[in-house]
Coordinates of C-alpha atoms and ligand atoms in Angstrom, one line a residue:
X247 CA -100.6 -35.0 -61.7
X248 CA -100.7 -36.9 -64.9
X249 CA -101.7 -35.5 -68.3
X250 CA -103.0 -37.5 -71.2
X251 CA -102.0 -36.1 -74.6
X252 CA -100.2 -37.5 -77.6
X253 CA -96.5 -37.1 -77.1
X254 CA -93.8 -39.2 -78.7
X255 CA -90.3 -38.2 -77.8
X256 CA -87.1 -39.2 -79.6
X257 CA -84.3 -39.9 -77.2
X258 CA -80.7 -40.0 -78.5
X259 CA -77.8 -41.5 -76.6
X260 CA -74.3 -42.6 -77.6
X261 CA -75.7 -46.1 -78.3
X262 CA -78.5 -44.9 -80.7
X263 CA -81.9 -43.4 -80.9
X264 CA -85.2 -44.6 -79.5
X265 CA -88.7 -43.2 -79.7
X266 CA -90.7 -43.4 -76.5
X267 CA -94.4 -42.7 -75.7
X268 CA -94.7 -39.9 -73.1
X269 CA -98.4 -39.4 -73.5
X270 CA -99.3 -40.1 -69.9
X271 CA -96.3 -38.5 -68.4
X272 CA -96.4 -35.1 -66.6
X273 CA -92.7 -34.6 -67.2
X274 CA -89.8 -36.1 -69.1
X275 CA -88.2 -37.8 -66.1
X276 CA -91.4 -39.8 -65.6
X277 CA -91.4 -41.0 -69.2
X278 CA -87.7 -41.8 -69.2
X279 CA -87.8 -43.8 -65.9
X280 CA -90.1 -46.4 -67.7
X281 CA -87.0 -47.3 -69.7
X282 CA -84.3 -48.7 -67.5
X283 CA -81.7 -48.3 -70.2
X284 CA -81.9 -44.5 -69.7
X285 CA -80.0 -44.1 -66.4
X286 CA -80.9 -40.6 -65.3
X287 CA -79.7 -39.5 -61.9
X288 CA -82.4 -37.8 -59.9
X289 CA -81.3 -37.6 -56.3
X290 CA -84.2 -35.4 -55.2
X291 CA -86.7 -37.9 -56.8
X292 CA -88.0 -35.4 -59.3
X293 CA -89.0 -32.5 -57.0
X294 CA -86.7 -30.0 -58.8
X295 CA -84.2 -29.3 -56.0
X296 CA -81.0 -31.2 -57.0
X297 CA -80.5 -30.0 -60.5
X298 CA -79.0 -33.4 -61.6
X299 CA -81.6 -34.8 -64.0
X300 CA -80.0 -33.0 -67.0
X301 CA -81.0 -33.6 -70.6
X302 CA -80.4 -31.6 -73.7
X303 CA -83.5 -30.5 -75.6
X304 CA -82.5 -30.8 -79.2
X305 CA -86.0 -29.9 -80.5
X306 CA -88.4 -28.5 -77.9
X307 CA -91.4 -29.0 -80.2
X308 CA -93.2 -26.1 -78.7
X309 CA -92.5 -27.0 -75.0
X310 CA -92.4 -24.0 -72.6
X311 CA -89.0 -22.5 -71.8
X312 CA -87.1 -23.1 -68.6
X313 CA -88.8 -22.3 -65.3
X314 CA -87.4 -20.7 -62.2
X315 CA -86.0 -23.9 -60.8
X316 CA -84.2 -24.7 -64.0
X317 CA -82.7 -21.2 -64.1
X318 CA -81.5 -21.6 -60.6
X319 CA -79.6 -24.8 -61.3
X320 CA -78.4 -24.3 -64.9
X321 CA -76.1 -21.5 -66.0
X322 CA -76.9 -19.2 -68.9
X323 CA -74.6 -20.8 -71.5
X324 CA -75.9 -24.3 -70.7
X325 CA -79.5 -23.1 -70.9
X326 CA -78.6 -21.6 -74.3
X327 CA -77.2 -25.0 -75.4
X328 CA -80.6 -26.6 -74.5
X329 CA -79.7 -28.1 -71.2
X330 CA -82.9 -28.6 -69.1
X331 CA -84.1 -30.6 -66.1
X332 CA -86.0 -33.7 -67.1
X333 CA -88.3 -33.3 -64.0
X334 CA -89.4 -29.9 -65.2
X335 CA -89.9 -30.4 -68.9
X336 CA -93.4 -31.2 -70.1
X337 CA -93.1 -33.7 -73.0
X338 CA -94.6 -32.6 -76.3
X339 CA -95.2 -34.5 -79.5
X340 CA -92.1 -34.6 -81.7
X341 CA -89.7 -33.5 -79.0
X342 CA -86.1 -34.7 -79.5
X343 CA -83.8 -34.9 -76.5
X344 CA -80.2 -36.1 -76.0
X345 CA -79.0 -37.8 -72.9
X346 CA -75.5 -37.4 -71.6
X347 CA -73.3 -40.5 -71.7
X348 CA -73.7 -41.8 -68.2
X349 CA -71.5 -44.5 -66.7
X350 CA -73.2 -47.2 -64.8
X351 CA -70.5 -49.6 -63.9
X352 CA -69.7 -49.2 -60.2
X353 CA -66.3 -50.1 -58.7
X354 CA -66.1 -51.8 -55.3
X355 CA -63.5 -54.1 -53.8
X356 CA -64.6 -57.7 -53.4
X357 CA -63.1 -59.8 -50.7
X358 CA -64.7 -63.0 -51.4
X359 CA -63.4 -65.8 -49.4
X360 CA -64.1 -69.4 -48.3
X361 CA -66.0 -69.4 -45.0
X362 CA -65.4 -72.9 -43.8
X363 CA -63.4 -75.8 -44.9
X364 CA -66.8 -77.5 -45.5
X365 CA -68.4 -76.7 -48.8
X366 CA -72.2 -77.0 -48.5
X367 CA -73.7 -75.3 -51.5
X368 CA -77.2 -73.8 -51.2
X369 CA -77.9 -75.1 -54.7
X370 CA -76.4 -78.3 -56.1
X371 CA -76.8 -80.6 -59.1
X372 CA -75.7 -84.3 -59.0
X373 CA -76.2 -87.1 -61.4
X374 CA -78.2 -89.8 -59.6
X375 CA -80.1 -92.9 -60.6
X376 CA -83.5 -94.2 -59.6
X377 CA -84.4 -97.9 -59.9
X378 CA -86.6 -98.8 -62.9
X379 CA -90.3 -98.9 -62.1
X380 CA -92.0 -102.3 -61.9
X381 CA -95.2 -103.8 -60.6
X382 CA -93.7 -104.2 -57.1
X383 CA -92.4 -100.6 -57.0
X384 CA -95.1 -98.2 -58.3
X385 CA -93.8 -95.1 -56.8
X386 CA -94.5 -92.0 -58.9
X387 CA -91.8 -90.4 -61.0
X388 CA -91.6 -87.4 -58.7
X389 CA -91.2 -89.7 -55.6
X390 CA -88.5 -91.6 -57.4
X391 CA -86.7 -88.4 -58.2
X392 CA -87.1 -87.1 -54.6
X393 CA -85.8 -90.4 -53.1
X394 CA -82.9 -90.7 -55.6
X395 CA -81.9 -87.1 -55.0
X396 CA -81.8 -87.6 -51.2
X397 CA -84.5 -85.0 -50.8
X398 CA -87.4 -84.7 -48.4
X399 CA -89.9 -83.3 -50.9
X400 CA -90.2 -81.7 -54.3
X401 CA -91.1 -78.2 -55.2
X402 CA -91.7 -78.2 -58.9
X403 CA -93.9 -76.0 -61.0
X404 CA -96.7 -77.5 -63.3
X405 CA -94.3 -76.7 -66.2
X406 CA -91.5 -78.7 -64.7
X407 CA -93.9 -81.5 -63.7
X408 CA -95.1 -81.7 -67.3
X409 CA -91.6 -82.5 -68.5
X410 CA -90.5 -84.9 -65.8
X411 CA -91.5 -88.1 -67.5
X412 CA -89.5 -87.3 -70.6
X413 CA -86.5 -86.0 -68.7
X414 CA -86.2 -89.0 -66.4
X415 CA -86.1 -91.3 -69.5
X416 CA -83.9 -89.1 -71.7
X417 CA -80.6 -90.6 -70.6
X418 CA -80.4 -94.3 -71.7
X419 CA -79.4 -96.9 -69.1
X420 CA -78.8 -100.7 -69.4
X421 CA -81.3 -101.7 -66.8
X422 CA -84.0 -99.2 -67.4
X423 CA -83.3 -97.1 -64.3
X424 CA -83.7 -93.4 -64.5
X425 CA -80.4 -91.5 -64.7
X426 CA -80.7 -87.8 -64.3
X427 CA -79.3 -84.7 -62.7
X428 CA -81.2 -83.8 -59.5
X429 CA -81.2 -80.1 -58.8
X430 CA -81.5 -79.4 -55.1
X431 CA -81.7 -76.5 -52.7
X432 CA -80.6 -77.0 -49.1
X433 CA -81.7 -74.2 -46.8
X434 CA -83.0 -76.5 -44.0
X435 CA -83.5 -79.8 -45.7
X436 CA -82.8 -80.8 -49.3
X437 CA -85.7 -80.0 -51.6
X438 CA -85.8 -81.2 -55.2
X439 CA -86.3 -78.1 -57.4
X440 CA -85.6 -79.5 -60.8
X441 CA -84.6 -82.5 -62.9
X442 CA -82.4 -82.3 -65.9
X443 CA -80.9 -84.8 -68.3
X444 CA -77.7 -86.2 -66.9
X445 CA -74.8 -84.1 -67.9
X446 CA -71.3 -84.3 -66.5
X447 CA -70.2 -81.3 -68.6
X448 CA -72.8 -78.7 -67.6
X449 CA -71.4 -75.9 -65.6
X450 CA -74.0 -75.0 -63.0
X451 CA -73.8 -71.7 -61.2
X452 CA -75.5 -69.7 -58.5
X453 CA -75.5 -66.0 -57.8
X454 CA -75.1 -63.7 -54.8
X455 CA -76.8 -60.4 -55.2
X456 CA -76.4 -57.3 -53.0
X457 CA -78.9 -54.6 -53.7
X458 CA -77.6 -51.3 -52.4
X459 CA -79.5 -48.0 -52.8
X460 CA -76.6 -46.7 -55.0
X461 CA -74.9 -49.9 -56.2
X462 CA -76.1 -53.3 -57.2
X463 CA -73.5 -56.1 -57.1
X464 CA -73.8 -59.6 -58.5
X465 CA -71.4 -62.5 -58.0
X466 CA -71.4 -65.6 -60.1
X467 CA -70.4 -68.7 -58.2
X468 CA -69.6 -72.2 -59.4
X469 CA -71.9 -74.8 -57.8
X470 CA -69.3 -77.5 -57.9
X471 CA -66.4 -75.7 -56.3
X472 CA -67.8 -72.6 -54.5
X473 CA -65.3 -70.5 -56.4
X474 CA -66.3 -67.1 -57.6
X475 CA -66.4 -67.1 -61.4
X476 CA -66.9 -63.4 -61.9
X477 CA -68.6 -60.4 -60.5
X478 CA -70.3 -57.2 -61.8
X479 CA -71.5 -54.1 -60.1
X480 CA -73.6 -51.2 -61.5
X481 CA -75.2 -48.1 -60.2
X482 CA -78.8 -49.0 -59.1
X483 CA -81.2 -48.4 -62.0
X484 CA -83.6 -46.9 -59.5
X485 CA -81.5 -43.7 -59.5
X486 CA -84.2 -41.8 -61.5
X487 CA -86.5 -42.3 -58.5
X488 CA -84.3 -40.5 -56.0
X489 CA -81.0 -40.9 -54.3
X490 CA -82.2 -42.3 -50.9
X491 CA -84.8 -44.8 -49.9
X492 CA -87.3 -42.2 -48.7
X493 CA -87.3 -40.3 -52.0
X494 CA -87.8 -43.5 -53.9
X495 CA -90.7 -44.5 -51.7
X496 CA -92.2 -41.0 -52.2
X497 CA -91.5 -41.1 -55.9
X498 CA -93.3 -44.5 -56.1
X499 CA -96.5 -42.9 -54.6
X500 CA -96.2 -39.9 -57.0
X501 CA -95.5 -41.7 -60.3
X502 CA -96.2 -45.1 -61.9
X503 CA -96.7 -47.7 -59.2
X504 CA -94.3 -50.5 -59.6
X505 CA -91.9 -48.6 -61.8
X506 CA -89.1 -48.6 -59.2
X507 CA -89.6 -52.3 -58.5
X508 CA -89.6 -53.0 -62.3
X509 CA -86.3 -51.1 -62.7
X510 CA -84.5 -53.2 -60.0
X511 CA -85.9 -56.5 -61.1
X512 CA -85.0 -55.9 -64.8
X513 CA -81.5 -54.7 -63.8
X514 CA -80.8 -57.8 -61.7
X515 CA -82.1 -60.2 -64.4
X516 CA -79.9 -58.4 -67.0
X517 CA -76.8 -58.5 -64.8
X518 CA -77.2 -62.2 -64.1
X519 CA -77.8 -63.0 -67.7
X520 CA -74.9 -60.9 -68.9
X521 CA -72.5 -62.6 -66.5
X522 CA -73.7 -66.1 -67.5
X523 CA -73.5 -65.2 -71.2
X524 CA -69.9 -63.9 -70.7
X525 CA -68.9 -67.3 -69.2
X526 CA -71.0 -69.4 -71.7
X527 CA -73.2 -70.7 -68.9
X528 CA -76.7 -71.6 -70.1
X529 CA -79.6 -69.9 -68.3
X530 CA -81.0 -73.3 -67.5
X531 CA -77.8 -74.0 -65.6
X532 CA -78.3 -71.0 -63.3
X533 CA -79.9 -72.6 -60.3
X534 CA -80.6 -69.8 -57.9
X535 CA -79.6 -66.8 -55.9
X536 CA -79.0 -65.5 -52.4
X537 CA -80.2 -61.9 -52.2
X538 CA -79.4 -59.2 -49.6
X539 CA -80.2 -55.6 -49.5
X540 CA -81.5 -52.8 -47.3
X541 CA -85.1 -53.5 -46.3
X542 CA -86.5 -51.0 -48.7
X543 CA -84.7 -52.5 -51.7
X544 CA -85.9 -56.0 -50.7
X545 CA -89.5 -54.6 -50.4
X546 CA -89.2 -53.2 -53.9
X547 CA -87.8 -56.5 -55.2
X548 CA -90.6 -58.6 -53.6
X549 CA -93.3 -56.0 -54.5
X550 CA -94.2 -55.3 -50.8
X551 CA -95.7 -52.1 -49.6
X552 CA -92.9 -49.6 -48.8
X553 CA -94.9 -46.6 -47.6
X554 CA -94.8 -47.5 -43.9
X555 CA -91.0 -47.7 -43.9
X556 CA -90.7 -44.0 -44.7
X557 CA -92.5 -42.6 -41.7
X558 CA -92.5 -43.2 -37.9
X559 CA -92.9 -45.8 -36.4
X560 CA -91.0 -47.2 -39.6
X561 CA -92.8 -50.5 -39.9
X562 CA -91.7 -52.9 -42.7
X563 CA -94.1 -55.4 -44.2
X564 CA -91.7 -58.2 -43.5
X565 CA -88.2 -58.9 -42.2
X566 CA -88.1 -62.7 -42.4
X567 CA -86.2 -64.8 -44.8
X568 CA -88.2 -66.0 -47.8
X569 CA -87.6 -68.3 -50.7
X570 CA -89.5 -67.6 -53.9
X571 CA -89.3 -68.6 -57.6
X572 CA -87.5 -66.0 -59.6
X573 CA -90.4 -65.9 -62.0
X574 CA -92.7 -64.8 -59.2
X575 CA -90.8 -61.6 -58.6
X576 CA -89.7 -60.8 -62.1
X577 CA -86.2 -62.4 -61.9
X578 CA -86.9 -64.4 -65.0
X579 CA -83.6 -66.2 -65.5
X580 CA -84.8 -69.8 -65.9
X581 CA -87.9 -71.8 -65.0
X582 CA -86.5 -73.4 -61.9
X583 CA -84.5 -70.4 -60.6
X584 CA -85.0 -69.9 -56.9
X585 CA -84.3 -66.8 -54.9
X586 CA -83.4 -67.0 -51.2
X587 CA -83.9 -63.6 -49.6
X588 CA -81.9 -63.3 -46.4
X589 CA -83.6 -62.0 -43.2
X590 CA -83.4 -58.4 -41.9
X591 CA -83.8 -56.9 -38.5
X592 CA -85.9 -53.7 -39.0
X593 CA -86.8 -51.1 -41.6
X594 CA -83.3 -49.7 -41.4
X595 CA -81.1 -52.6 -40.5
X596 CA -81.5 -54.9 -43.6
X597 CA -80.2 -58.3 -44.6
X598 CA -77.2 -56.5 -46.2
X599 CA -76.0 -55.6 -42.6
X600 CA -76.6 -59.1 -41.3
X601 CA -74.7 -60.5 -44.2
X602 CA -71.9 -58.0 -43.7
X603 CA -71.6 -58.7 -40.0
X604 CA -71.6 -62.5 -40.8
X605 CA -68.8 -62.0 -43.3
X606 CA -66.8 -59.9 -40.8
X607 CA -67.1 -62.6 -38.1
X608 CA -67.0 -60.0 -35.4
X609 CA -69.6 -61.8 -33.5
X610 CA -67.3 -64.8 -33.0
X611 CA -64.5 -62.7 -31.4
X612 CA -63.9 -61.4 -27.9
X613 CA -62.6 -58.2 -29.4
X614 CA -65.0 -55.2 -29.3
X615 CA -65.5 -54.3 -32.9
X616 CA -67.3 -51.4 -34.6
X617 CA -68.7 -52.1 -38.0
X618 CA -69.8 -49.1 -40.1
X619 CA -71.5 -49.5 -43.5
X620 CA -71.6 -46.1 -45.1
X621 CA -74.0 -46.0 -47.9
X622 CA -77.1 -43.8 -48.3
X623 CA -77.7 -44.5 -44.7
X624 CA -75.0 -45.2 -42.1
X625 CA -75.7 -48.5 -40.5
X626 CA -73.5 -49.2 -37.4
X627 CA -73.1 -52.4 -35.4
X628 CA -71.0 -52.6 -32.2
X629 CA -70.3 -55.9 -30.6
X630 CA -68.4 -59.1 -30.0
X631 CA -69.3 -62.6 -29.1
X632 CA -71.3 -61.6 -26.1
X633 CA -73.6 -59.0 -27.6
X634 CA -74.4 -57.0 -30.8
X635 CA -76.0 -53.5 -30.9
X636 CA -77.1 -51.9 -34.1
X637 CA -78.5 -48.6 -35.2
X638 CA -79.1 -46.8 -38.5
X639 CA -78.4 -43.1 -39.0
X640 CA -80.2 -41.0 -41.7
X641 CA -76.8 -39.8 -42.8
X642 CA -78.1 -39.0 -46.4
X643 CA -76.3 -40.0 -49.5
X644 CA -73.4 -37.4 -49.4
X645 CA -70.8 -40.2 -49.1
X646 CA -72.3 -41.8 -52.2
X647 CA -71.7 -38.5 -54.0
X648 CA -75.4 -38.0 -54.5
X649 CA -76.1 -34.7 -52.8
X650 CA -72.7 -33.3 -53.7
X651 CA -72.8 -30.8 -56.6
X652 CA -70.2 -32.6 -58.7
X653 CA -70.6 -35.9 -56.9
X654 CA -70.9 -39.3 -58.5
X655 CA -70.9 -43.0 -57.4
X656 CA -67.8 -45.1 -57.5
X657 CA -67.7 -45.1 -61.3
X658 CA -64.7 -44.9 -63.8
X659 CA -63.4 -41.4 -63.8
X660 CA -64.6 -40.6 -60.2
X661 CA -62.0 -38.6 -58.3
X662 CA -61.3 -41.0 -55.4
X663 CA -58.2 -39.4 -53.8
X664 CA -57.0 -35.9 -53.6
X665 CA -54.0 -34.2 -52.0
X666 CA -52.0 -30.9 -52.1
X667 CA -48.3 -30.4 -52.3
X668 CA -47.2 -26.8 -52.2
X669 CA -49.1 -25.0 -55.0
X670 CA -50.2 -28.1 -56.8
X671 CA -52.8 -30.7 -56.3
X672 CA -52.8 -34.4 -57.1
X673 CA -55.8 -36.5 -57.7
X674 CA -56.5 -40.1 -58.8
X675 CA -59.6 -41.4 -60.5
X676 CA -61.2 -44.8 -60.5
X677 CA -59.9 -46.9 -63.4
X678 CA -57.5 -44.0 -64.2
X679 CA -60.1 -42.4 -66.5
X680 CA -60.5 -38.7 -67.2
X681 CA -62.3 -37.1 -64.3
X682 CA -66.1 -37.0 -64.4
X683 CA -67.0 -36.1 -60.8
X684 CA -66.1 -36.9 -57.1
X685 CA -67.1 -40.0 -55.3
X686 CA -67.4 -40.3 -51.5
X687 CA -63.8 -41.2 -50.9
X688 CA -62.7 -38.2 -53.0
X689 CA -65.1 -35.9 -51.1
X690 CA -63.5 -36.9 -47.8
X691 CA -60.0 -36.3 -49.2
X692 CA -60.9 -32.9 -50.6
X693 CA -62.5 -31.8 -47.3
X694 CA -59.5 -33.0 -45.3
X695 CA -57.2 -30.8 -47.4
X696 CA -59.5 -27.8 -47.0
X697 CA -59.7 -28.4 -43.3
X698 CA -56.0 -28.8 -42.9
X699 CA -55.3 -25.6 -44.8
X700 CA -58.0 -23.6 -43.0
X701 CA -60.1 -23.0 -46.1
X702 CA -63.0 -24.7 -44.2
X703 CA -63.1 -24.0 -40.5
X704 CA -64.3 -26.3 -37.8
X705 CA -67.8 -25.0 -38.0
X706 CA -67.9 -26.1 -41.7
X707 CA -67.8 -22.6 -43.1
X708 CA -65.8 -22.2 -46.3
X709 CA -63.9 -19.0 -46.3
X710 CA -64.1 -16.6 -49.3
X711 CA -60.8 -16.1 -51.2
X712 CA -59.6 -12.9 -49.4
X713 CA -60.2 -14.4 -46.0
X714 CA -58.7 -17.8 -46.9
X715 CA -55.5 -16.2 -48.2
X716 CA -54.8 -14.9 -44.7
X717 CA -55.1 -18.4 -43.3
X718 CA -53.7 -20.9 -45.8
X719 CA -50.0 -22.0 -45.7
X720 CA -47.9 -19.6 -47.6
X721 CA -46.8 -22.2 -50.2
X722 CA -50.4 -22.7 -51.1
X723 CA -51.5 -19.1 -51.6
X724 CA -51.1 -19.0 -55.3
X725 CA -53.1 -22.2 -55.6
X726 CA -56.0 -21.0 -53.5
X727 CA -56.0 -17.6 -55.2
X728 CA -56.8 -19.4 -58.5
X729 CA -58.9 -22.2 -57.1
X730 CA -61.3 -20.5 -54.7
X731 CA -64.3 -19.2 -56.7
X732 CA -67.9 -18.2 -56.0
X733 CA -70.9 -20.4 -56.8
X734 CA -74.5 -19.3 -55.9
X735 CA -73.0 -16.4 -53.9
X736 CA -71.0 -18.8 -51.7
X737 CA -67.3 -19.8 -51.8
X738 CA -66.4 -23.0 -53.7
X739 CA -63.1 -24.8 -54.4
X740 CA -62.1 -26.0 -57.9
X741 CA -61.0 -29.6 -57.4
X742 CA -60.3 -30.3 -61.1
X743 CA -60.0 -27.4 -63.5
X744 CA -62.3 -27.3 -66.6
X745 CA -59.5 -28.2 -69.1
X746 CA -58.9 -31.6 -67.3
X747 CA -62.5 -32.9 -67.1
X748 CA -64.5 -34.8 -69.7
X749 CA -67.4 -32.3 -69.7
X750 CA -65.1 -29.2 -70.1
X751 CA -66.7 -27.8 -66.8
X752 CA -64.7 -27.7 -63.6
X753 CA -65.3 -30.2 -60.8
X754 CA -66.0 -28.1 -57.8
X755 CA -66.5 -28.6 -54.1
X756 CA -68.9 -26.0 -52.7
X757 CA -70.0 -24.6 -49.4
X758 CA -73.2 -26.5 -49.7
X759 CA -71.2 -29.8 -50.2
X760 CA -69.2 -29.1 -47.1
X761 CA -72.5 -28.7 -45.2
X762 CA -73.8 -32.0 -46.6
X763 CA -70.7 -33.9 -45.5
X764 CA -70.8 -32.2 -42.1
X765 CA -74.4 -33.4 -41.5
X766 CA -73.7 -36.9 -42.7
X767 CA -70.5 -37.3 -40.6
X768 CA -72.2 -35.8 -37.6
X769 CA -75.0 -38.4 -37.9
X770 CA -72.6 -41.3 -38.2
X771 CA -70.3 -40.1 -35.4
X772 CA -73.3 -39.6 -33.2
X773 CA -74.6 -43.1 -34.0
X774 CA -71.2 -44.5 -32.9
X775 CA -71.3 -42.4 -29.7
X776 CA -74.8 -43.7 -28.9
X777 CA -73.8 -47.3 -29.3
X778 CA -70.7 -46.9 -27.3
X779 CA -72.7 -45.1 -24.6
X780 CA -75.2 -48.0 -24.6
X781 CA -72.3 -50.4 -24.2
X782 CA -70.9 -48.3 -21.4
X783 CA -67.5 -47.7 -22.9
X784 CA -65.6 -44.9 -24.7
X785 CA -63.9 -45.1 -28.1
X786 CA -60.6 -46.1 -26.5
X787 CA -62.2 -49.5 -25.7
X788 CA -62.6 -50.4 -29.4
X789 CA -60.3 -53.1 -30.5
X790 CA -61.2 -52.8 -34.2
X791 CA -63.2 -50.7 -36.7
X792 CA -64.4 -52.2 -40.0
X793 CA -65.6 -49.9 -42.8
X794 CA -67.9 -51.7 -45.2
X795 CA -69.7 -50.7 -48.4
X796 CA -68.5 -49.2 -51.7
X797 CA -67.4 -46.0 -50.0
X798 CA -65.3 -48.0 -47.7
X799 CA -63.5 -49.6 -50.7
X800 CA -61.6 -46.4 -51.6
X801 CA -61.6 -44.3 -48.5
X802 CA -58.4 -43.0 -46.9
X803 CA -58.8 -44.0 -43.3
X804 CA -56.7 -41.1 -42.1
X805 CA -59.0 -38.6 -43.9
X806 CA -62.1 -40.2 -42.4
X807 CA -60.6 -39.8 -38.9
X808 CA -59.6 -36.2 -39.7
X809 CA -63.2 -35.4 -40.5
X810 CA -64.4 -37.1 -37.3
X811 CA -66.2 -39.8 -39.2
X812 CA -64.5 -42.5 -37.2
X813 CA -63.1 -42.1 -33.7
X814 CA -59.6 -40.6 -34.0
X815 CA -58.3 -43.1 -31.4
X816 CA -59.2 -45.9 -33.7
X817 CA -57.5 -44.8 -36.9
X818 CA -54.8 -47.4 -36.7
X819 CA -57.3 -50.1 -35.8
X820 CA -59.5 -49.4 -38.8
X821 CA -59.6 -51.4 -42.0
X822 CA -61.8 -51.5 -45.0
X823 CA -63.8 -54.7 -45.8
X824 CA -65.0 -53.7 -49.2
X825 CA -68.4 -55.0 -50.0
X826 CA -69.0 -57.1 -46.9
X827 CA -72.7 -57.6 -47.7
X828 CA -71.9 -59.2 -51.0
X829 CA -69.3 -61.4 -49.3
X830 CA -71.9 -62.4 -46.8
X831 CA -74.4 -63.3 -49.5
X832 CA -71.8 -65.4 -51.3
X833 CA -70.9 -67.1 -48.0
X834 CA -74.6 -68.0 -47.6
X835 CA -74.4 -69.7 -50.9
X836 CA -71.4 -71.9 -50.2
X837 CA -71.4 -72.6 -46.5
X838 CA -74.0 -74.1 -44.1
X839 CA -72.0 -72.6 -41.2
X840 CA -72.6 -69.1 -42.8
X841 CA -76.3 -69.8 -43.1
X842 CA -76.5 -70.7 -39.4
X843 CA -74.4 -67.6 -38.6
X844 CA -76.9 -65.4 -40.4
X845 CA -79.7 -66.6 -38.1
X846 CA -77.4 -66.2 -35.1
X847 CA -76.4 -62.6 -35.9
X848 CA -80.1 -61.8 -36.5
X849 CA -81.2 -63.3 -33.2
X850 CA -78.3 -61.7 -31.2
X851 CA -78.6 -58.2 -32.6
X852 CA -80.4 -55.6 -30.4
X853 CA -81.7 -52.7 -32.5
X854 CA -81.4 -49.2 -31.0
X855 CA -83.9 -46.7 -32.5
X856 CA -82.1 -43.3 -32.8
X857 CA -85.0 -41.0 -33.6
X858 CA -86.2 -41.2 -30.0
X859 CA -82.7 -41.3 -28.4
X860 CA -81.7 -38.2 -26.3
X861 CA -78.1 -39.4 -26.3
X862 CA -78.1 -39.4 -30.1
X863 CA -79.6 -35.9 -30.3
X864 CA -77.0 -34.5 -27.9
X865 CA -74.1 -36.3 -29.7
X866 CA -75.4 -35.1 -33.1
X867 CA -75.1 -31.5 -32.1
X868 CA -71.7 -32.1 -30.5
X869 CA -70.4 -33.9 -33.5
X870 CA -71.4 -31.2 -36.0
X871 CA -68.1 -29.4 -35.7
X872 CA -65.0 -30.8 -37.4
X873 CA -62.2 -31.8 -35.1
X874 CA -59.5 -29.0 -34.8
Ligands
LIG309 S1 -83.9 -31.6 -60.1 FE1 -84.8 -33.1 -61.3 S2 -84.5 -34.9 -60.2 FE2 -83.7 -33.4 -58.9

């Protein structure tokens, strides 16, 4: 429900203060999400169940006090300090709030590589010359430019057409011929998408974009050499709309329509501009992009209806490849900037998976390979050169840290590895910064230690301290005596004590977290079982396992096998690919062979729907227990 009343709210962050209009917002979260610079996590999409959308009310300006949901999620001293849930606070005029300093830079491994010895850029710029016009040759300027550029046609906006006469004549030539830079895109046949004054010095670049539900990655690539100039990744600015795609789709129907699309479009534009500025590349010299993402993210980007993706029979508006002008979809980088969106297979097997499989080249090999992309969903592909099977499991965002009490994405300060030696624990954080939370890889490590020590049993139950002390190794008793505590009337383990964290609060792993991981790993393992069953083999037949995605960048493969996330038989055959989707999108930019491969992978992949699969249901129940 939306209210209309006068309400201006002052928002303070570490980078300054801003006054926003919250007159039409039913709650603070709604008002804040209209401003992408305020990155508020809201895994539950604003329904009040996750407790993560925390703000500090510096001046409540007469707003009602905390309600029952807020009291359930925020402890007494934090409530006293003004901590509230943004999705529960009704904005009032003159309200002042402070936002915690949230990190948005996400860390993933990039394994960008050359895909073929032949470099065939999707976007190119070459200096060409067209003969001077005369009475025998009265071809139009556009036709001259198309012919000189070796193109089959032109696709120029009225704005570009208006400037073509001047541009063609800008560079002087002795014989009156037109010397200019022809900007081309080459998805099937070369198309002239721009003309520029001839410049041997201009550094032209193109970008590969991977839009993950949690993380957005952008790679800047040199159009002349195909080399990667730089890359950036950030947490997806749609986080305030929910942690998973279904919450974001639901949030879209509850709040301002188009807000989630705006957030991702603005974020991509900003990331591209920032990278270009860092390398002193003019916006006019950014020629275009290849974009991959899960199907929902691509729908948001293109402004397509997302509602029918969220419910059975899960029908997307479109899964085909499409080329659009950036300006048509709010990627306002430069006037001629083109966006090639790669094709998807279904609502839950997106272009990111096709790009990842293309990058892995598993479809070219005889060896039977399992490809698992663990993000907010777990997408799985099984195959080799003869056949490809794919499924998507609603694993939930536990491995992205989203539904974990102290979870976070792969940001600086995320605990990414954890181990125990006698009565001490060791942990490492991303970028070696002071701990702020646990990312998916850290969650897997913590749970491995707790399973190995018997603090969590194979049913996923975390033992209370007295019971645990009877089970844990004798050299770890003093540790667990201090580190097992009680949260919400259930046992919890202190991963990092309060005096070592940035917030001054301990980083804990709770009984609820163990259950979240258990559900997610059961879904992924059951998806694997279903594909193996469909193929007619067992896990011993696997030659290789590839882990893709941000989570796969930091995960300890032994820990993943210990939890039953990947088949134990395959532990030694498993390797992490890092962000394979980003690698595939970059390959699409630099190699015609990769562009052909994308189509081949799409055509060869058989999608298996799990929601109606009996095998999946049985395997899901079976895989719920942790291996002993
Ligand atoms: S509790 Fe506010 S977004 Fe989840």
